[in-house]
Structure formats: structure tokens, C-alpha cells
Amino acid sequence: MWNQEIRNILFSKVPETRKALLLSEIDRVAQDYKVHRDEIHTKLVQIMRERLLVHVRSLPQIVEGWNRLEESDSQPSQFARSLTKEVGYLQRVLSRTLHEVDVRAIFRQVVVIFHSQISEAFSNIDFSSQQAKNRLYRDIQHILGCIRSLPSDNPSGADIPNWGQLDEFLAQRFGPDAG
């Protein structure tokens, strides 16, 4: 849209013999902008993927503690709290700096990565005690609350915003009414 507006303004003042050259330059600049924007989006998604992997690496030790503890803790784990805090921070920063359509495009990718990576990480860990299973449930609920609040243009097909693999994992582990 802005491309067309620029063309209209510029072309009203440009001699006919120069319009073809100007048009090709405008198209080149618009393409350069799109490529640069896409690279920035990719880098932001990559940063969130790397942050997620840092948190996932700490998960086996956290769960090992869950399996040993007898006491009940009603709070989500440090894993879940730190992860959702970082995602919330990124959302606040991006929402202030980028257009909504760009923020939605970035978080659409982040949502997919979070669903696949977190559900895979939880699938590969042994939750041997009831205490650990309760804490797993609490963490999944906390993380899904964060995922649901993210701006995304993800047409998941479900009535639930940003529905995905982690929801499926929750239903498989705790029953279809767990979510």
C-alpha cells in the first residue's frame, strides 16, 4: 500500500522519460526492505528458539527434583516462570516497536516452535511420582496460558487461540478435559 502511495506522489512530479527508471528503483528498494524485514523476523524467532533451548536443557534437573520432593508447591517451576517471562518481555518490546502484522507473524512462528519443542522435551522425561505429574500439569497450564495470550495470526482450526502440540500432549497425559 505505501509503495503505491509513494509511486503516486513521485510520479506526479517526474518527467515521463524518467518514470521507468524510477519505478524500477522503487521496486528494488521495496524488495530490499522486505528482505531486510524478513531477516530481522527470522533472527528474532531464532533468538526465542535459542532461549527456549537454554531453558529446556535445565528441565531434566528440575524434574529430577520434582520426583524426589514430597512437599507440595502450588507455583509453576522456575523453568515455566522464566520461559514465560522472557516471552512476555519480547512481546512487550516488539509490540512497542513493530507493526501489529509483523508482531503477529513473528509470534506465529514462536508459538509453533514452543508447542513442538516443549511437548517434545516433556515427552522425553520420566515423571515417576504423582508430585512430578502434578507439577508437570501446573507448568503446562502456565506455559499454555502464556502461549494463548500471544498475538498470532495462527489459524489453528480450534476455538482455542494458538492451539497446538502442547495442548495435544496435555490431553494425552491428563485426559481430554485437562485443558
mmCIF file of C-alpha atoms in Angstrom:
data_model
loop_
_atom_site.group_PDB
_atom_site.id
_atom_site.type_symbol
_atom_site.label_atom_id
_atom_site.label_comp_id
_atom_site.label_asym_id
_atom_site.label_seq_id
_atom_site.Cartn_x
_atom_site.Cartn_y
_atom_site.Cartn_z
ATOM 1 C CA MET A 1 0.000 0.000 0.000
ATOM 2 C CA TRP A 2 2.670 2.523 0.962
ATOM 3 C CA ASN A 3 4.527 1.553 -2.188
ATOM 4 C CA GLN A 4 1.576 2.696 -4.314
ATOM 5 C CA GLU A 5 1.252 5.961 -2.375
ATOM 6 C CA ILE A 6 4.937 6.751 -2.902
ATOM 7 C CA ARG A 7 4.633 5.988 -6.587
ATOM 8 C CA ASN A 8 1.638 8.307 -6.979
ATOM 9 C CA ILE A 9 3.386 11.189 -5.226
ATOM 10 C CA LEU A 10 6.689 10.771 -7.062
ATOM 11 C CA PHE A 11 5.199 10.121 -10.471
ATOM 12 C CA SER A 12 3.154 13.297 -10.401
ATOM 13 C CA LYS A 13 6.401 15.338 -10.484
ATOM 14 C CA VAL A 14 8.628 13.124 -12.656
ATOM 15 C CA PRO A 15 9.003 13.571 -16.415
ATOM 16 C CA GLU A 16 7.623 10.694 -18.468
ATOM 17 C CA THR A 17 11.096 9.688 -19.698
ATOM 18 C CA ARG A 18 12.300 9.021 -16.122
ATOM 19 C CA LYS A 19 9.303 7.115 -14.813
ATOM 20 C CA ALA A 20 10.529 3.638 -15.886
ATOM 21 C CA LEU A 21 13.861 4.111 -14.117
ATOM 22 C CA LEU A 22 12.178 5.471 -11.003
ATOM 23 C CA LEU A 23 9.716 2.595 -10.975
ATOM 24 C CA SER A 24 12.498 0.001 -11.108
ATOM 25 C CA GLU A 25 14.354 1.772 -8.272
ATOM 26 C CA ILE A 26 11.227 1.901 -6.118
ATOM 27 C CA ASP A 27 10.669 -1.819 -6.709
ATOM 28 C CA ARG A 28 14.306 -2.579 -5.819
ATOM 29 C CA VAL A 29 14.101 -0.563 -2.579
ATOM 30 C CA ALA A 30 10.789 -2.204 -1.660
ATOM 31 C CA GLN A 31 12.307 -5.650 -2.249
ATOM 32 C CA ASP A 32 15.401 -4.763 -0.188
ATOM 33 C CA TYR A 33 13.133 -3.596 2.622
ATOM 34 C CA LYS A 34 11.109 -6.817 2.527
ATOM 35 C CA VAL A 35 14.242 -8.981 2.580
ATOM 36 C CA HIS A 36 15.706 -6.989 5.480
ATOM 37 C CA ARG A 37 12.424 -7.158 7.435
ATOM 38 C CA ASP A 38 12.206 -10.924 6.892
ATOM 39 C CA GLU A 39 15.808 -11.354 8.089
ATOM 40 C CA ILE A 40 15.014 -9.415 11.269
ATOM 41 C CA HIS A 41 11.901 -11.525 11.875
ATOM 42 C CA THR A 42 13.908 -14.710 11.356
ATOM 43 C CA LYS A 43 16.592 -13.513 13.773
ATOM 44 C CA LEU A 44 14.016 -12.670 16.467
ATOM 45 C CA VAL A 45 12.424 -16.110 16.121
ATOM 46 C CA GLN A 46 15.867 -17.709 16.226
ATOM 47 C CA ILE A 47 16.684 -15.829 19.443
ATOM 48 C CA MET A 48 13.487 -17.117 21.078
ATOM 49 C CA ARG A 49 14.270 -20.668 19.890
ATOM 50 C CA GLU A 50 17.740 -20.426 21.447
ATOM 51 C CA ARG A 51 16.335 -19.066 24.721
ATOM 52 C CA LEU A 52 13.816 -21.910 24.793
ATOM 53 C CA LEU A 53 16.593 -24.467 24.280
ATOM 54 C CA VAL A 54 18.547 -22.971 27.184
ATOM 55 C CA HIS A 55 15.522 -23.457 29.423
ATOM 56 C CA VAL A 56 14.793 -26.947 28.071
ATOM 57 C CA ARG A 57 18.352 -28.054 28.914
ATOM 58 C CA SER A 58 17.659 -27.287 32.597
ATOM 59 C CA LEU A 59 14.407 -29.249 32.585
ATOM 60 C CA PRO A 60 15.771 -32.761 33.443
ATOM 61 C CA GLN A 61 17.381 -31.457 36.645
ATOM 62 C CA ILE A 62 14.201 -29.628 37.631
ATOM 63 C CA VAL A 63 12.059 -32.720 37.042
ATOM 64 C CA GLU A 64 14.536 -34.884 38.968
ATOM 65 C CA GLY A 65 13.870 -32.618 41.943
ATOM 66 C CA TRP A 66 10.130 -32.986 41.401
ATOM 67 C CA ASN A 67 10.384 -36.775 41.502
ATOM 68 C CA ARG A 68 12.217 -36.648 44.860
ATOM 69 C CA LEU A 69 10.210 -33.969 46.648
ATOM 70 C CA GLU A 70 7.274 -34.892 48.796
ATOM 71 C CA GLU A 71 6.145 -31.371 49.606
ATOM 72 C CA SER A 72 3.578 -29.608 47.512
ATOM 73 C CA ASP A 73 4.353 -26.371 45.715
ATOM 74 C CA SER A 74 1.473 -24.617 44.034
ATOM 75 C CA GLN A 75 3.675 -22.380 41.874
ATOM 76 C CA PRO A 76 4.861 -23.209 38.361
ATOM 77 C CA SER A 77 8.523 -24.218 38.234
ATOM 78 C CA GLN A 78 11.395 -21.846 37.593
ATOM 79 C CA PHE A 79 11.530 -23.334 34.079
ATOM 80 C CA ALA A 80 7.970 -22.266 33.273
ATOM 81 C CA ARG A 81 8.178 -18.887 35.015
ATOM 82 C CA SER A 82 11.486 -17.878 33.393
ATOM 83 C CA LEU A 83 10.382 -19.004 29.961
ATOM 84 C CA THR A 84 7.070 -17.155 30.046
ATOM 85 C CA LYS A 85 8.751 -14.069 31.495
ATOM 86 C CA GLU A 86 11.160 -13.914 28.547
ATOM 87 C CA VAL A 87 8.355 -14.406 26.024
ATOM 88 C CA GLY A 88 6.318 -11.677 27.713
ATOM 89 C CA TYR A 89 9.281 -9.326 27.611
ATOM 90 C CA LEU A 90 9.811 -9.961 23.894
ATOM 91 C CA GLN A 91 6.114 -9.381 23.252
ATOM 92 C CA ARG A 92 6.146 -6.039 25.095
ATOM 93 C CA VAL A 93 9.265 -4.836 23.268
ATOM 94 C CA LEU A 94 8.093 -5.913 19.828
ATOM 95 C CA SER A 95 4.582 -4.557 20.339
ATOM 96 C CA ARG A 96 6.040 -1.127 21.045
ATOM 97 C CA THR A 97 8.426 -1.188 18.089
ATOM 98 C CA LEU A 98 6.863 -3.116 15.220
ATOM 99 C CA HIS A 99 3.589 -3.043 13.356
ATOM 100 C CA GLU A 100 0.970 -5.440 14.662
ATOM 101 C CA VAL A 101 1.086 -7.541 11.486
ATOM 102 C CA ASP A 102 4.838 -8.070 11.974
ATOM 103 C CA VAL A 103 4.429 -8.944 15.655
ATOM 104 C CA ARG A 104 1.757 -11.495 14.745
ATOM 105 C CA ALA A 105 3.957 -13.037 12.038
ATOM 106 C CA ILE A 106 6.872 -13.401 14.463
ATOM 107 C CA PHE A 107 4.771 -14.900 17.244
ATOM 108 C CA ARG A 108 3.037 -17.297 14.860
ATOM 109 C CA GLN A 109 6.449 -18.917 14.406
ATOM 110 C CA VAL A 110 7.328 -18.685 18.106
ATOM 111 C CA VAL A 111 4.049 -20.407 19.038
ATOM 112 C CA VAL A 112 4.744 -23.319 16.681
ATOM 113 C CA ILE A 113 8.293 -23.710 17.998
ATOM 114 C CA PHE A 114 7.160 -23.588 21.617
ATOM 115 C CA HIS A 115 4.458 -26.189 21.055
ATOM 116 C CA SER A 116 6.791 -28.630 19.306
ATOM 117 C CA GLN A 117 9.919 -28.148 21.435
ATOM 118 C CA ILE A 118 8.228 -28.096 24.835
ATOM 119 C CA SER A 119 5.965 -31.061 24.135
ATOM 120 C CA GLU A 120 8.974 -32.997 22.819
ATOM 121 C CA ALA A 121 11.035 -32.090 25.901
ATOM 122 C CA PHE A 122 8.266 -33.168 28.270
ATOM 123 C CA SER A 123 7.754 -36.401 26.289
ATOM 124 C CA ASN A 124 11.389 -37.363 26.806
ATOM 125 C CA ILE A 125 11.351 -37.014 30.592
ATOM 126 C CA ASP A 126 10.223 -39.579 33.159
ATOM 127 C CA PHE A 127 7.649 -38.230 35.577
ATOM 128 C CA SER A 128 7.698 -41.074 38.077
ATOM 129 C CA SER A 129 5.931 -39.582 41.078
ATOM 130 C CA GLN A 130 2.451 -38.132 41.413
ATOM 131 C CA GLN A 131 4.098 -34.963 42.716
ATOM 132 C CA ALA A 132 6.082 -34.660 39.478
ATOM 133 C CA LYS A 133 2.965 -35.258 37.389
ATOM 134 C CA ASN A 134 1.105 -32.552 39.323
ATOM 135 C CA ARG A 135 3.953 -30.112 38.763
ATOM 136 C CA LEU A 136 4.099 -31.047 35.067
ATOM 137 C CA TYR A 137 0.387 -30.291 34.773
ATOM 138 C CA ARG A 138 0.847 -26.944 36.539
ATOM 139 C CA ASP A 139 3.781 -25.991 34.279
ATOM 140 C CA ILE A 140 1.919 -26.932 31.106
ATOM 141 C CA GLN A 141 -1.088 -24.871 32.209
ATOM 142 C CA HIS A 142 1.183 -21.905 32.951
ATOM 143 C CA ILE A 143 3.002 -22.157 29.609
ATOM 144 C CA LEU A 144 -0.239 -22.612 27.663
ATOM 145 C CA GLY A 145 -1.642 -19.513 29.367
ATOM 146 C CA CYS A 146 1.319 -17.578 28.018
ATOM 147 C CA ILE A 147 1.053 -19.109 24.546
ATOM 148 C CA ARG A 148 -2.673 -18.316 24.365
ATOM 149 C CA SER A 149 -2.033 -14.654 25.158
ATOM 150 C CA LEU A 150 0.497 -14.152 22.364
ATOM 151 C CA PRO A 151 -0.564 -12.127 19.347
ATOM 152 C CA SER A 152 -0.550 -14.515 16.434
ATOM 153 C CA ASP A 153 -2.217 -14.938 13.106
ATOM 154 C CA ASN A 154 -2.177 -18.690 13.662
ATOM 155 C CA PRO A 155 -5.389 -20.188 12.286
ATOM 156 C CA SER A 156 -5.167 -23.314 14.437
ATOM 157 C CA GLY A 157 -8.585 -24.524 13.434
ATOM 158 C CA ALA A 158 -9.607 -24.849 17.064
ATOM 159 C CA ASP A 159 -11.668 -22.429 19.118
ATOM 160 C CA ILE A 160 -8.659 -22.069 21.411
ATOM 161 C CA PRO A 161 -6.126 -19.370 20.445
ATOM 162 C CA ASN A 162 -2.700 -20.714 19.420
ATOM 163 C CA TRP A 163 -3.748 -24.329 19.968
ATOM 164 C CA GLY A 164 -1.057 -26.906 19.151
ATOM 165 C CA GLN A 165 1.102 -29.864 20.106
ATOM 166 C CA LEU A 166 1.436 -28.943 23.758
ATOM 167 C CA ASP A 167 -2.364 -28.988 24.022
ATOM 168 C CA GLU A 168 -2.341 -32.458 22.472
ATOM 169 C CA PHE A 169 0.364 -33.582 24.902
ATOM 170 C CA LEU A 170 -1.698 -32.286 27.823
ATOM 171 C CA ALA A 171 -4.800 -34.142 26.601
ATOM 172 C CA GLN A 172 -2.832 -37.374 26.093
ATOM 173 C CA ARG A 173 -1.196 -37.206 29.514
ATOM 174 C CA PHE A 174 -4.098 -35.899 31.598
ATOM 175 C CA GLY A 175 -7.229 -36.579 29.563
ATOM 176 C CA PRO A 176 -9.199 -34.524 27.045
ATOM 177 C CA ASP A 177 -10.787 -32.293 29.691
ATOM 178 C CA ALA A 178 -7.430 -31.287 31.232
ATOM 179 C CA GLY A 179 -7.048 -28.100 29.179
#
